[in-house]
Amino acid sequence: WLAEGYGAKVEKVVVSNRLADTPCVLVTSKFGWSANMERIMKAQAMGDARAMEYMRGKRIMEINPESAVMQQLKQKFEQNKDDEVARRMADVCFDTALLTSGFDLEDPMEFATNVYKLMGE
């Protein structure tokens, strides 16, 4: 259900056996650019957007099934697949995984809005 919700943002969502404290991380595919290389290529003055999109590689989300956050998210989705709070939690998980894995946020304002709404609930 997470992979469906993220759509084209991730290639796939997999259960990780290497995460201990973190609910989730994003990794790049074997032949894709790392987060640091993406930042370097974005900073190039004559960057080609098509090459950037092609070489960026698909991101793979690894989730920690033992994390309290992931367990709560799973429970919310099982109770109601259309739950707005669950959707917001999933979006915040993706965005924090972007940040902790070294990538840039696609929409910082949306991230901030989701965090503030979750804090208010």
PDB file of C-alpha atoms in Angstrom, residues 6 12 14 16 18-19 24 34-35 38 55-56 59 63 69 73 82 91 98 104 106-107 109 116 118:
ATOM      1  CA  TYR A   6       4.065   6.964  -3.457  1.00  0.00           C
ATOM      2  CA  LYS A  12       9.554  -0.151  -4.812  1.00  0.00           C
ATOM      3  CA  VAL A  14      10.971  -3.235   0.675  1.00  0.00           C
ATOM      4  CA  SER A  16      14.726  -3.880   5.503  1.00  0.00           C
ATOM      5  CA  ARG A  18      19.449  -3.568   8.403  1.00  0.00           C
ATOM      6  CA  LEU A  19      17.521  -0.675   9.983  1.00  0.00           C
ATOM      7  CA  CYS A  24      12.646   4.200   6.787  1.00  0.00           C
ATOM      8  CA  SER A  34      23.736   9.026  -5.200  1.00  0.00           C
ATOM      9  CA  ALA A  35      22.150  11.921  -3.306  1.00  0.00           C
ATOM     10  CA  GLU A  38      22.279  14.567  -7.707  1.00  0.00           C
ATOM     11  CA  MET A  55      20.497   9.200 -14.590  1.00  0.00           C
ATOM     12  CA  ARG A  56      18.890  10.044 -11.275  1.00  0.00           C
ATOM     13  CA  ARG A  59      14.661   5.348  -5.395  1.00  0.00           C
ATOM     14  CA  ILE A  63      11.143   0.291   5.863  1.00  0.00           C
ATOM     15  CA  VAL A  69       6.034   4.713  13.434  1.00  0.00           C
ATOM     16  CA  LEU A  73       1.079   3.681  10.007  1.00  0.00           C
ATOM     17  CA  ASP A  82      -8.527   6.549   2.882  1.00  0.00           C
ATOM     18  CA  ASP A  91       4.123  11.603   3.105  1.00  0.00           C
ATOM     19  CA  LEU A  98      14.616  12.003   1.655  1.00  0.00           C
ATOM     20  CA  ASP A 104      16.658  17.479  -1.374  1.00  0.00           C
ATOM     21  CA  GLU A 106      10.830  18.207  -3.702  1.00  0.00           C
ATOM     22  CA  ASP A 107       8.356  20.564  -1.980  1.00  0.00           C
ATOM     23  CA  MET A 109       6.304  23.914   1.902  1.00  0.00           C
ATOM     24  CA  TYR A 116       2.201  21.213  11.270  1.00  0.00           C
ATOM     25  CA  LEU A 118       0.163  16.221  12.215  1.00  0.00           C
TER      26      LEU A 118
END
